GROMACS .gro file of C-alpha atoms in nm:
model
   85
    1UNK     CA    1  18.838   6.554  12.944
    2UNK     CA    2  18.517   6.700  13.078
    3UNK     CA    3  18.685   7.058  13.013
    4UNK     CA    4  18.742   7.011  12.644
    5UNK     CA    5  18.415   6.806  12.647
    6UNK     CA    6  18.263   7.130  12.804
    7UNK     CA    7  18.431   7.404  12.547
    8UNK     CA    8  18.325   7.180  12.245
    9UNK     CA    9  17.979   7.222  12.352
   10UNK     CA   10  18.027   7.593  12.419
   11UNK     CA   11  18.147   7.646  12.077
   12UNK     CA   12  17.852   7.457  11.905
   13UNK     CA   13  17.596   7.655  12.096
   14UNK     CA   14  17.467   7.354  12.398
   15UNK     CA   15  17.517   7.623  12.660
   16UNK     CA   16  17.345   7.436  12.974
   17UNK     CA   17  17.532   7.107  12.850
   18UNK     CA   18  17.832   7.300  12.839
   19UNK     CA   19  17.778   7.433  13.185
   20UNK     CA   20  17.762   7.094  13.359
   21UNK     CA   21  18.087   6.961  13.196
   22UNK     CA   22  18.251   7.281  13.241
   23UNK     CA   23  18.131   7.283  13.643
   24UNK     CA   24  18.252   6.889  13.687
   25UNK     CA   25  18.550   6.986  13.549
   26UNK     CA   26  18.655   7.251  13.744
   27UNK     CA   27  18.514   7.055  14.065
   28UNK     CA   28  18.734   6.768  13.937
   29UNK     CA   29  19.025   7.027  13.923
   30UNK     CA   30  18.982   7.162  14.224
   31UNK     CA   31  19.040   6.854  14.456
   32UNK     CA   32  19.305   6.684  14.229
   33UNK     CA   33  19.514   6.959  14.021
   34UNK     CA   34  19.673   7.061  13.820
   35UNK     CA   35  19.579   7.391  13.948
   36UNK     CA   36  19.643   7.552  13.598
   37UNK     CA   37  19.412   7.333  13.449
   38UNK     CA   38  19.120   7.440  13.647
   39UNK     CA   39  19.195   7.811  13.610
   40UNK     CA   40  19.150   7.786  13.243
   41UNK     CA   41  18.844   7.572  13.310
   42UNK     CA   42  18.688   7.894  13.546
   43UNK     CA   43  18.805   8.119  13.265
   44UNK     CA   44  18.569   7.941  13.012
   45UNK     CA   45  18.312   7.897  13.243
   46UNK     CA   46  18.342   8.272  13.327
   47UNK     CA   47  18.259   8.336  12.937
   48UNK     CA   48  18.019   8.061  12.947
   49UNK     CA   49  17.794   8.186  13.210
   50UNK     CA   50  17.675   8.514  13.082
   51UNK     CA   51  17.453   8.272  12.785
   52UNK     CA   52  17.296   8.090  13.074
   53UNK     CA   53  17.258   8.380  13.396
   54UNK     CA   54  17.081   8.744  13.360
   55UNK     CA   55  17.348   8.805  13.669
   56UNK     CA   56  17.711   8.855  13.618
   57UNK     CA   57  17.780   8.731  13.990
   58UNK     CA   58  17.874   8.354  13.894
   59UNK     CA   59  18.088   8.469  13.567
   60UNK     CA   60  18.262   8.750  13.795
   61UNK     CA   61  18.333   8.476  14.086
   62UNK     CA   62  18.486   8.220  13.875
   63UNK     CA   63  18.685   8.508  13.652
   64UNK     CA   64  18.835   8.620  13.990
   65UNK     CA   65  18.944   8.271  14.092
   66UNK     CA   66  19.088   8.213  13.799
   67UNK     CA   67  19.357   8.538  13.849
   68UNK     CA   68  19.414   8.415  14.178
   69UNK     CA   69  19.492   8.077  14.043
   70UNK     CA   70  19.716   8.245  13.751
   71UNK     CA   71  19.886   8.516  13.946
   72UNK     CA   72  19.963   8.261  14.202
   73UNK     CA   73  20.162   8.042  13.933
   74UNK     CA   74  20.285   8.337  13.772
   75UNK     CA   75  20.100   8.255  13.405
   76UNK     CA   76  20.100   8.547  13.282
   77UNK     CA   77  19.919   8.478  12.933
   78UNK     CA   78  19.621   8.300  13.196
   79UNK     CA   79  19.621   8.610  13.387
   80UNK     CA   80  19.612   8.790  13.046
   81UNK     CA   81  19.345   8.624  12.910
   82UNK     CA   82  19.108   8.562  13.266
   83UNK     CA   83  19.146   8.970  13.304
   84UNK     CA   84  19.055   9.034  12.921
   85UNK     CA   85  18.676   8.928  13.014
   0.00000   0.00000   0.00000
């Protein structure tokens, strides 16, 4: 819930709101699965993160999990998409 909480609030503009849903969500994700499910939650916050950091390091680290994450369960329209940021 907190992911499409998080990527409503993207869309309308509420960046740092955004942010914290997007970041519980992919915490939430990452103890309890499904693993899928938090790679497309890095992939938003990987767009996300360039409206709220001058530095590219966060977006780039949670972009590069994401692949891992998608190569791993051989999506290959997540991979797609994660490596088209």
């Amino acid at each position: 819930l907190c992911r499409i909480w998080g990527t409503s609030l993207y869309q309308l503009g509420r960046y740092e709101k955004a942010r914290a849903a997007l970041e519980e969500a992919v915490d939430v994700l990452a103890e309890s699965g499904p693993s899928d499910r938090e790679a497309w939650g890095r992939t938003i916050l990987a767009g996300l993160l360039p409206h709220c950091e001058a530095s590219l390091v966060g977006s780039f680290a949670e972009v590069t999990r994401a692949v891992e994450i998608f190569r791993a369960e051989q999506n290959e329209f997540g991979l797609a998409t994660s490596l088209g940021l």
